[in-house]
XYZ file of N, CA, C and O in Angstrom:
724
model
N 83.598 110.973 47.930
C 82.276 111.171 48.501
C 82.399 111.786 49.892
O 83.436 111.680 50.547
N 81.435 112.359 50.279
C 81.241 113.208 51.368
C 79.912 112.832 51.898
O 78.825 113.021 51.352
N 80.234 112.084 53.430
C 78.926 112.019 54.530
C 77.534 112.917 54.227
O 77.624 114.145 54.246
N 76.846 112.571 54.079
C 75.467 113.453 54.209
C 74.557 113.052 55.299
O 74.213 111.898 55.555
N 74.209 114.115 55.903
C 73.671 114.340 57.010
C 72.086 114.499 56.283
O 72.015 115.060 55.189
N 70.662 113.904 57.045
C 69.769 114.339 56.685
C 68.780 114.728 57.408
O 67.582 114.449 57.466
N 69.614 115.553 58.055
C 68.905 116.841 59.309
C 69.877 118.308 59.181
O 71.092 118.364 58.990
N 69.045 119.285 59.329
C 70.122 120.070 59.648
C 70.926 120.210 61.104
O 70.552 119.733 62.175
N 72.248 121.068 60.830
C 73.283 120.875 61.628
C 72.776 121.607 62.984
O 73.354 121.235 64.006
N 71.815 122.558 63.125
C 71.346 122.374 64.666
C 70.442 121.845 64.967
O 70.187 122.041 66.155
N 69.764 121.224 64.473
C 68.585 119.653 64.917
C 69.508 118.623 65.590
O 69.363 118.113 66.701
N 70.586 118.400 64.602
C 71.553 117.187 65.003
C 72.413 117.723 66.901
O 72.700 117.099 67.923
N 72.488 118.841 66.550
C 73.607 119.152 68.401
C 72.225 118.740 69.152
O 72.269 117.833 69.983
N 70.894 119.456 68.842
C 69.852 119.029 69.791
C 69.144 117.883 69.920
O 68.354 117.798 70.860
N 69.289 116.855 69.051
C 69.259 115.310 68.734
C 69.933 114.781 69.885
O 69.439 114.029 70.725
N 71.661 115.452 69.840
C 72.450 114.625 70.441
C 72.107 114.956 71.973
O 72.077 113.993 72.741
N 71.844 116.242 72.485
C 71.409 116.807 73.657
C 70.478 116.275 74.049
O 70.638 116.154 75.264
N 69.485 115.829 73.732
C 67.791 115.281 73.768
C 67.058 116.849 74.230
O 66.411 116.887 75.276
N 67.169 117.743 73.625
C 66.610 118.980 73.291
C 65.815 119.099 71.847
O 65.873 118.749 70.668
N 65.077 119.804 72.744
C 63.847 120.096 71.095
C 64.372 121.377 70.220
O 64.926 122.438 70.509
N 63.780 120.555 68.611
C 65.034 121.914 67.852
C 63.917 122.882 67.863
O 62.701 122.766 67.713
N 64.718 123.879 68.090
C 64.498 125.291 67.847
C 65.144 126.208 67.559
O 65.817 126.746 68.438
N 65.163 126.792 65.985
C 66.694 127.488 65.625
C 66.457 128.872 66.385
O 65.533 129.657 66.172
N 67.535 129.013 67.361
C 68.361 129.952 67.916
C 69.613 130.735 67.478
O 70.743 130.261 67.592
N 69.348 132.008 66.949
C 70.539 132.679 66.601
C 71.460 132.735 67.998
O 70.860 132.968 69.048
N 73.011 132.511 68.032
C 73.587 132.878 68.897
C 73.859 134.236 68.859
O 73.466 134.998 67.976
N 74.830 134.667 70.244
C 74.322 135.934 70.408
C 76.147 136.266 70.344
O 76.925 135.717 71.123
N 76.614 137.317 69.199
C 77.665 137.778 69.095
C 78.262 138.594 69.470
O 79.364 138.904 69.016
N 77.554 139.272 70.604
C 77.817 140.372 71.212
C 77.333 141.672 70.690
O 77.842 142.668 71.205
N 76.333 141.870 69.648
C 76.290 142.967 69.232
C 74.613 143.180 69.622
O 73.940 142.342 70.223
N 74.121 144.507 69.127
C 72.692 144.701 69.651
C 71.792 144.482 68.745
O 72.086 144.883 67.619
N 70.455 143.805 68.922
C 69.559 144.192 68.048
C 68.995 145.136 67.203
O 68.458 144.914 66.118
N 69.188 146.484 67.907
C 68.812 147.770 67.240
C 70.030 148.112 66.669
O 70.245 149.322 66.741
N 70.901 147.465 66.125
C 71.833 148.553 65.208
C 71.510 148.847 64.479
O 70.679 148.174 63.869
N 71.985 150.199 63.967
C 71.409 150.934 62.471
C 71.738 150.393 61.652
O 72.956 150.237 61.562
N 70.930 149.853 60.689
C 71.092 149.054 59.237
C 71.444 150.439 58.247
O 71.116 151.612 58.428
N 72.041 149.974 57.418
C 72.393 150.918 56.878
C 72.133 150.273 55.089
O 72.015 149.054 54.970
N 72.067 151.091 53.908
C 71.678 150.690 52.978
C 73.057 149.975 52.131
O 73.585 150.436 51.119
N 73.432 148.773 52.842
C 75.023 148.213 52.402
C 74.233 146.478 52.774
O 73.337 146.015 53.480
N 75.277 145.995 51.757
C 75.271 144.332 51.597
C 76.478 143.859 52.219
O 77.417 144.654 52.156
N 76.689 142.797 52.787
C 78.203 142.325 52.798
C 78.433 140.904 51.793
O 77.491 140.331 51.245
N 79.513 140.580 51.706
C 79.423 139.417 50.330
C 80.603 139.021 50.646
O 81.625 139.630 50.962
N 80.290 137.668 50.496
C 81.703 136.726 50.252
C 81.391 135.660 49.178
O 80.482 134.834 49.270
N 82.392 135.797 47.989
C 82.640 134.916 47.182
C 83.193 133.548 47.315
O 83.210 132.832 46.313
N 83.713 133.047 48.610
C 84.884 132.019 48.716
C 84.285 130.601 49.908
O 83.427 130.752 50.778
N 84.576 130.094 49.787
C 83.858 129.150 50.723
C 85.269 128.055 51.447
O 86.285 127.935 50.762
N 85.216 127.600 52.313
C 85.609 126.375 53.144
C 86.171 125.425 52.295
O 87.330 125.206 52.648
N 85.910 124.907 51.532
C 85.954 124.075 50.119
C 85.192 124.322 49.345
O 84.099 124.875 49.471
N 86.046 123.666 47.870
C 85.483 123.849 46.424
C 84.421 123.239 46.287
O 83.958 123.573 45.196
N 83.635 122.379 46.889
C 82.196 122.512 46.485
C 81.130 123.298 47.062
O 79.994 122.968 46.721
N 81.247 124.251 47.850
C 80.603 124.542 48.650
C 80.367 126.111 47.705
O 79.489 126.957 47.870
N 81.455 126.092 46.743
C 82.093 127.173 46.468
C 80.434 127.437 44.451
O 79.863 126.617 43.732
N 80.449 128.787 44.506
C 79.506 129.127 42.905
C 80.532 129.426 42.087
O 81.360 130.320 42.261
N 80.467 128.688 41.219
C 80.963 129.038 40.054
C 80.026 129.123 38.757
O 79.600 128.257 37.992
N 79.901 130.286 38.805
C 79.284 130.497 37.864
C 80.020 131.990 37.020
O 79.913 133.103 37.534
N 80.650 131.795 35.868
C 81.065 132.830 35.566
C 80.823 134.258 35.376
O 79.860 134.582 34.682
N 81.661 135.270 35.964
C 80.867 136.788 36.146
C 79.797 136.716 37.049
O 79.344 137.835 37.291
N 79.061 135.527 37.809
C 77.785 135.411 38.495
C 78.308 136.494 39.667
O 77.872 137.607 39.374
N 78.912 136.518 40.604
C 79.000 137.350 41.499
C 79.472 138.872 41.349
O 79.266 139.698 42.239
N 80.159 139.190 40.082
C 79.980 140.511 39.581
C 78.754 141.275 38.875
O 78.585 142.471 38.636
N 78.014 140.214 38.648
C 76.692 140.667 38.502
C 75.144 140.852 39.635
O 74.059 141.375 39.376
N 75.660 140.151 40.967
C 75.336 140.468 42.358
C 75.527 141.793 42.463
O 74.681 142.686 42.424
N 76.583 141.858 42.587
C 77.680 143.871 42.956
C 76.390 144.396 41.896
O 75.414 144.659 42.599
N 76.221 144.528 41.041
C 75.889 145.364 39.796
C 74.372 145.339 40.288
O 73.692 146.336 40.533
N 74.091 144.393 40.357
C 72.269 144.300 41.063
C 72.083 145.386 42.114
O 71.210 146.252 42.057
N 73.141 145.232 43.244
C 73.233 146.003 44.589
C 73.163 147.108 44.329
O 72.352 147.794 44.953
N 73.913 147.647 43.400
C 74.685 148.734 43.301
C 73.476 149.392 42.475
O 73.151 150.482 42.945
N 72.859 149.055 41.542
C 71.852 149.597 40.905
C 70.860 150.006 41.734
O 70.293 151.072 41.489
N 70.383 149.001 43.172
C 69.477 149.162 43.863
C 69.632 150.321 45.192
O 68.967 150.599 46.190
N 71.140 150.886 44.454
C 71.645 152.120 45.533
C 71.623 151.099 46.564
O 70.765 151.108 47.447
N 72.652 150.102 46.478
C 73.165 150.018 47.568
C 74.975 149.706 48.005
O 75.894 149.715 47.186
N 75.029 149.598 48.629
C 76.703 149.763 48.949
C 77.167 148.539 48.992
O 76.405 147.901 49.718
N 77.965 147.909 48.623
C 78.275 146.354 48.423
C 80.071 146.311 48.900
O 80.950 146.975 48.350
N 80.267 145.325 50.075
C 81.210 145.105 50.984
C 81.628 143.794 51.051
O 80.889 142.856 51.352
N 82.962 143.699 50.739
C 83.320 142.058 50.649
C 83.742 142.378 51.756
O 84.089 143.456 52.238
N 83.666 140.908 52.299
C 84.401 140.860 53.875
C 84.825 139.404 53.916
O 84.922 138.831 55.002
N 85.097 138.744 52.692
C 85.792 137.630 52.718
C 87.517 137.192 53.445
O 88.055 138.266 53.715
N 88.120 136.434 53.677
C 89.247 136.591 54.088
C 90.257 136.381 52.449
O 91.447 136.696 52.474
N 89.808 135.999 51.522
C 90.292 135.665 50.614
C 90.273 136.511 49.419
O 89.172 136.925 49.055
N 91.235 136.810 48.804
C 91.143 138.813 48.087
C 90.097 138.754 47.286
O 89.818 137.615 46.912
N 89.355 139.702 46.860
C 88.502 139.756 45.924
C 89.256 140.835 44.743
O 90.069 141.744 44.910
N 88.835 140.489 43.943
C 88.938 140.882 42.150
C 87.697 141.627 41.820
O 87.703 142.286 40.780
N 86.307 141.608 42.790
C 85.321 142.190 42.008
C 85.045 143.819 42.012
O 85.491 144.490 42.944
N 84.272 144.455 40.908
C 84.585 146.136 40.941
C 83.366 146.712 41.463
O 82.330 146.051 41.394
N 83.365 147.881 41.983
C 82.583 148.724 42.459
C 82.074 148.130 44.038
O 80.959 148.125 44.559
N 83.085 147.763 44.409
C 82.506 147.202 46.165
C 83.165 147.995 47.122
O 83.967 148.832 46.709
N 83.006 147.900 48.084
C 84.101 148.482 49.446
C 85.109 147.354 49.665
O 84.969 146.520 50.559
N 86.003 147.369 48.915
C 86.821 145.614 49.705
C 87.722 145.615 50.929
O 88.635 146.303 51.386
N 87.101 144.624 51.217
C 87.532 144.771 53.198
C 87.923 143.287 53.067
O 88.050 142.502 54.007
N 88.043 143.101 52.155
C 89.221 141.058 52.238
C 90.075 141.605 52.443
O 90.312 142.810 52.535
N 91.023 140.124 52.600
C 92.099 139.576 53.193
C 92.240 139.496 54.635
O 91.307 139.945 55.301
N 93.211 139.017 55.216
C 93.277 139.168 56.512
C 93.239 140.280 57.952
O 94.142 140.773 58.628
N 91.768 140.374 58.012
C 91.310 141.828 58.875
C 90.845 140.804 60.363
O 90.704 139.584 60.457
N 90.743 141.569 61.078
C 90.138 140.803 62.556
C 88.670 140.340 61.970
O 88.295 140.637 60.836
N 87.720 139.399 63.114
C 86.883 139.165 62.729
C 85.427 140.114 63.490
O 84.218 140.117 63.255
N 86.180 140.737 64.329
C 85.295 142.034 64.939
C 84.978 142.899 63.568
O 83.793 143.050 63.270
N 86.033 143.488 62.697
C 85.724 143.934 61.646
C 84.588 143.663 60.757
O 83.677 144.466 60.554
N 84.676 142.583 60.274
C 83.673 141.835 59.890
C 82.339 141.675 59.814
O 81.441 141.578 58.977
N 82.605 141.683 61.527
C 80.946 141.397 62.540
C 80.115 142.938 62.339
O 78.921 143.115 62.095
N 81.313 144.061 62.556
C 80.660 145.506 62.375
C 80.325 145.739 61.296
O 79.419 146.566 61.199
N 80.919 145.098 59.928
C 80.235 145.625 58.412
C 78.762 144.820 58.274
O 77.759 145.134 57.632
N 79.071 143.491 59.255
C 77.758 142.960 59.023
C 76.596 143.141 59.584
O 75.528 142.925 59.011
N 76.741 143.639 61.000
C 76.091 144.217 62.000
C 75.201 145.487 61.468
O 74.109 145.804 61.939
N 75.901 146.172 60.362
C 75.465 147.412 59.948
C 74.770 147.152 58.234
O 74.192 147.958 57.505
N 75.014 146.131 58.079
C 74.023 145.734 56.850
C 72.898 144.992 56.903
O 72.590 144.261 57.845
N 72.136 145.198 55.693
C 71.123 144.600 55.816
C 70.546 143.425 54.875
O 69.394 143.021 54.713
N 71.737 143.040 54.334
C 71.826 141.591 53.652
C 73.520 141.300 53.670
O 74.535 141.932 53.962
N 73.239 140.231 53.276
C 74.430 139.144 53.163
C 74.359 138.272 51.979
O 73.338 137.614 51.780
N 75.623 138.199 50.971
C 75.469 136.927 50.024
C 76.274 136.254 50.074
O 77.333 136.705 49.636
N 76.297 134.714 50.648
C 77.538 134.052 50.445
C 76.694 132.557 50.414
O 75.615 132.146 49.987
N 77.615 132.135 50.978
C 77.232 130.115 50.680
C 77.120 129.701 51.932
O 76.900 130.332 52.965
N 77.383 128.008 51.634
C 76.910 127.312 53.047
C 78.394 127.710 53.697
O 79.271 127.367 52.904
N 78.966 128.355 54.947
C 80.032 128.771 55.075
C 79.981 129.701 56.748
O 79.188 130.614 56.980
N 80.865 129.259 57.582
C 80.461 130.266 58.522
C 80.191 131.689 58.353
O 79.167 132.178 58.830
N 81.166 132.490 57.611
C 80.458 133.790 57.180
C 79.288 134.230 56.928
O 79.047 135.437 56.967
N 78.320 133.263 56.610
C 76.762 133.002 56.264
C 75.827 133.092 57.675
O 74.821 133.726 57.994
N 76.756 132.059 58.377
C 76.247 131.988 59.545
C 76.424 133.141 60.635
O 75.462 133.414 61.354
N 77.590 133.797 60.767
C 77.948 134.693 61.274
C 76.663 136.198 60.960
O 76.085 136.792 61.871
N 76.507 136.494 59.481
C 75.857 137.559 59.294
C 74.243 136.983 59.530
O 73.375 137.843 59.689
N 73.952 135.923 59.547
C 72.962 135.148 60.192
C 72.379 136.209 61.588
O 71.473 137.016 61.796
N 73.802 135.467 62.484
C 73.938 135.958 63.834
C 73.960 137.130 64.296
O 73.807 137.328 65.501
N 74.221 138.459 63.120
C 74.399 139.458 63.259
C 72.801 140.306 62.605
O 72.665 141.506 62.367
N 72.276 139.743 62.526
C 70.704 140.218 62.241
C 70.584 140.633 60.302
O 70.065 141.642 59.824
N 70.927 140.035 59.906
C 71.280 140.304 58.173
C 70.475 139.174 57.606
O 70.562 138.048 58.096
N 69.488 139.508 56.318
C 68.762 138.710 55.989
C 70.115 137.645 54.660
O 70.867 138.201 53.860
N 70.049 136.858 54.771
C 71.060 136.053 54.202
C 70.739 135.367 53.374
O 70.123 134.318 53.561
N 71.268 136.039 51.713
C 70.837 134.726 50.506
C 71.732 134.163 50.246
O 72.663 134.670 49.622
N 71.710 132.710 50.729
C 72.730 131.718 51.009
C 72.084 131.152 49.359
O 70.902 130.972 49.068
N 73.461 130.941 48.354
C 73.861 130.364 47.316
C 74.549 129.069 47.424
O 75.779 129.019 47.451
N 73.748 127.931 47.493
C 73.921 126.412 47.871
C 73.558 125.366 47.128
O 72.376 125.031 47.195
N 74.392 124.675 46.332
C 73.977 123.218 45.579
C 74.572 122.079 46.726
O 74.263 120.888 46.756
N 75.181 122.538 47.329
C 76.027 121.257 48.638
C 75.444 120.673 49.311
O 75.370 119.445 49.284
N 74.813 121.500 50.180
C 73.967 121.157 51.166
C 72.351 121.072 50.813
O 71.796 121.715 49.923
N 71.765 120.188 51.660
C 70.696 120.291 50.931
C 69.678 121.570 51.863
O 69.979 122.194 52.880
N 68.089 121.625 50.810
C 67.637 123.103 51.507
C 67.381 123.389 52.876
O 67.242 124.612 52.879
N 67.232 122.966 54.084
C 66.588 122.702 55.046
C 68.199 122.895 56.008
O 68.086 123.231 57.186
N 69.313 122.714 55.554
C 70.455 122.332 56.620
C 70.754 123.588 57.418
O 71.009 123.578 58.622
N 70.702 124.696 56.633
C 71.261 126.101 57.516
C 70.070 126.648 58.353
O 69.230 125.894 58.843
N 70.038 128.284 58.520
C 68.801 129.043 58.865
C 68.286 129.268 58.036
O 68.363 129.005 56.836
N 67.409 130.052 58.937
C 66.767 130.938 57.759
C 66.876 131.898 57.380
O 67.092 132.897 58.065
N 66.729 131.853 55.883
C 67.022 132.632 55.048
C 66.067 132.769 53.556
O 64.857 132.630 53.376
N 67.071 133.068 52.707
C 66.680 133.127 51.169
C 67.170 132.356 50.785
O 68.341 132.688 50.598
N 66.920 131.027 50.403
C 68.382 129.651 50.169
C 67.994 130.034 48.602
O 66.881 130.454 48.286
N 68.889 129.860 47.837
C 69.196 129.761 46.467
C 69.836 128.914 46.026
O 71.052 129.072 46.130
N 69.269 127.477 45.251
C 69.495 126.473 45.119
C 68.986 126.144 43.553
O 68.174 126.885 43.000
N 69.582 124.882 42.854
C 69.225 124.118 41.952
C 68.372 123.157 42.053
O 68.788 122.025 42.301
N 66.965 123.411 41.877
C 65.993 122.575 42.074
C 66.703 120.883 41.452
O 66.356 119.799 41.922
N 67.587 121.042 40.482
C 67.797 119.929 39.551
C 68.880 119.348 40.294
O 69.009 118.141 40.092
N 69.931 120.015 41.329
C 71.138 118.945 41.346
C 70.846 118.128 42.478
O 70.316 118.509 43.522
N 71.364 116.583 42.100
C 71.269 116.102 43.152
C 72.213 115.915 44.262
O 73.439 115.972 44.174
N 71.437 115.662 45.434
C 71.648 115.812 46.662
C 72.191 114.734 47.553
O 72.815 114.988 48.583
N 71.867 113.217 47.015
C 72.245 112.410 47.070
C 73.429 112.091 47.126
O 73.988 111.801 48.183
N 73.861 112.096 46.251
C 75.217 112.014 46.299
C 75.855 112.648 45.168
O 75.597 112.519 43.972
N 76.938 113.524 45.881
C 77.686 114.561 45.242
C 78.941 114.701 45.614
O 79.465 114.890 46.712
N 79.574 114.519 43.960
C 81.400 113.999 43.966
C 81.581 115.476 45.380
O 80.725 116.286 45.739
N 82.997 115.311 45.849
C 83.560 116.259 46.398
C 83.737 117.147 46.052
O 83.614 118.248 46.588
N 84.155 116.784 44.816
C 85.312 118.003 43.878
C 84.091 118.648 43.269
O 83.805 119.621 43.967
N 83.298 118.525 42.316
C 82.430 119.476 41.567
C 80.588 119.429 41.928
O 79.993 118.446 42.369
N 80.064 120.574 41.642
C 78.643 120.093 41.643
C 78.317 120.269 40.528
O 78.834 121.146 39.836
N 77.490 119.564 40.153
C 77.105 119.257 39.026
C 75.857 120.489 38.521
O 75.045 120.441 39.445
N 75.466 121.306 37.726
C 74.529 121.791 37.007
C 74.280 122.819 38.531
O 73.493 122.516 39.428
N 75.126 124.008 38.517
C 74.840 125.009 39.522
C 73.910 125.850 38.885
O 73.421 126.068 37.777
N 73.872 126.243 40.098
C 72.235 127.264 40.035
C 72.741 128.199 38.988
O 73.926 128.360 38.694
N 71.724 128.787 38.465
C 71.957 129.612 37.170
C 72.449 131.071 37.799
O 72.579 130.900 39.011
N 72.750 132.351 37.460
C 73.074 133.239 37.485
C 71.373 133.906 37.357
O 70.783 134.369 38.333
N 70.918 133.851 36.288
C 69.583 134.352 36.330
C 68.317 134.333 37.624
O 67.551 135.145 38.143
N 68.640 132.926 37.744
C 67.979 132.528 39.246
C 68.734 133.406 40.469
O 68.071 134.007 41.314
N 70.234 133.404 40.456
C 70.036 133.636 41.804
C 69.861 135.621 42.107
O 69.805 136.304 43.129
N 69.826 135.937 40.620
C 69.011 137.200 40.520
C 67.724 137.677 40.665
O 67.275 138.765 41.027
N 67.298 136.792 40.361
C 65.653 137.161 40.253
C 65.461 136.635 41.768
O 64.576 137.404 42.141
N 65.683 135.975 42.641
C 65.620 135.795 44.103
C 65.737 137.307 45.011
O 65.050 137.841 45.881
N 66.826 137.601 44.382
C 67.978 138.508 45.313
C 66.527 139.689 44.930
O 65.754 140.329 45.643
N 66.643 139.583 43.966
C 65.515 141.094 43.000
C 64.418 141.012 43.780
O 63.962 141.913 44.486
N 63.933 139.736 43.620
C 62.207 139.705 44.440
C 62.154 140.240 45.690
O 61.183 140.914 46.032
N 63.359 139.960 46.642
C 63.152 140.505 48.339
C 63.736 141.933 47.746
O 62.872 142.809 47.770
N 64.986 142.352 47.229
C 64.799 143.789 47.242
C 63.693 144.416 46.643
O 63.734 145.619 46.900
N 62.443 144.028 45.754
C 61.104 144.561 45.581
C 60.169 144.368 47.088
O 59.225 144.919 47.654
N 61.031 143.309 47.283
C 59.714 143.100 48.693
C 59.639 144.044 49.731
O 58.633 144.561 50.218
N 60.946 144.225 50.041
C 61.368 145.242 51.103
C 60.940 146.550 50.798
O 60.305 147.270 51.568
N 61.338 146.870 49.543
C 60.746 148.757 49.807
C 59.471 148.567 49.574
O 59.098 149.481 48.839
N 58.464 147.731 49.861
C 57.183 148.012 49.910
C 56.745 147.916 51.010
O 55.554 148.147 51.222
């Protein structure tokens, strides 16, 4: 078993501060006006295995969504990727690297995971793919979650009944309809 917190993780630093929450992106050094460019960045891999989607082919069928929607799809995980038709920029690269593929995109798909948070920070709308945490813990974003698993308590090792593949398509689909309108 694993502690559960039932606040999110910057309510709790400003809890402990006696500061009122107010989510604040930190500031990474980069500018607000960077040119977005029509590219995703993506990481498949997470901190630990529960944090982690398994859903089979689910994230090669992300790429394929992107890619249909003419857009350019960029792993920037530290951990190699296997998936086709992306720009792959895994394995061990600086994390300035990183910050610039994310800096210059205009989404992000990964999990509850600093990389999430990072393209957060870097002005990227972020569909965070999460049965771990519950909905409310990160920013904001597009959370993509299993209405059904519980939250309560959840072994370490597995989550139980992950979000479907279909779901976390039709999410991803709805804001790319939203946006070009």
């Amino acid at each position: 078993m694993l502690f559960r917190s039932e606040n999110p993780l910057q309510k709790i630093a400003c809890d402990i501060l006696g500061l009122p929450y107010i989510q604040i992106k930190p500031n990474v050094g980069i500018s607000t006006n960077y040119l977005k460019k029509k590219k995703v960045t993506l990481s498949e891999y997470a901190s630990l295995r529960v944090k982690e989607w398994y859903a089979p082919g689910g994230w090669q069928r992300i790429v394929d969504l992107f890619n249909k929607y003419g857009y350019e799809v960029c792993v920037v995980s530290k951990e190699y990727s296997y998936l086709s038709n992306v720009v792959n920029k895994s394995g061990d690269r600086p994390l300035e690297n990183r910050i610039k593929d994310m800096a210059e995109s205009k989404y992000h798909v990964g999990m509850s995971t600093g990389l999430s948070w990072l393209a957060w920070a870097c002005h990227c709308h972020v569909f965070l793919i999460s049965d771990f945490t519950p909905p409310d813990h990160e920013f904001e974003c597009t959370r993509i979650y299993n209405l059904e698993s519980p939250r309560k308590v959840i072994n370490y090792f597995e989550v139980q009944n992950p979000v479907s593949i279909e779901y976390v398509l039709s999410k991803i689909e709805d804001k790319l309809i939203q946006d070009q309108s």
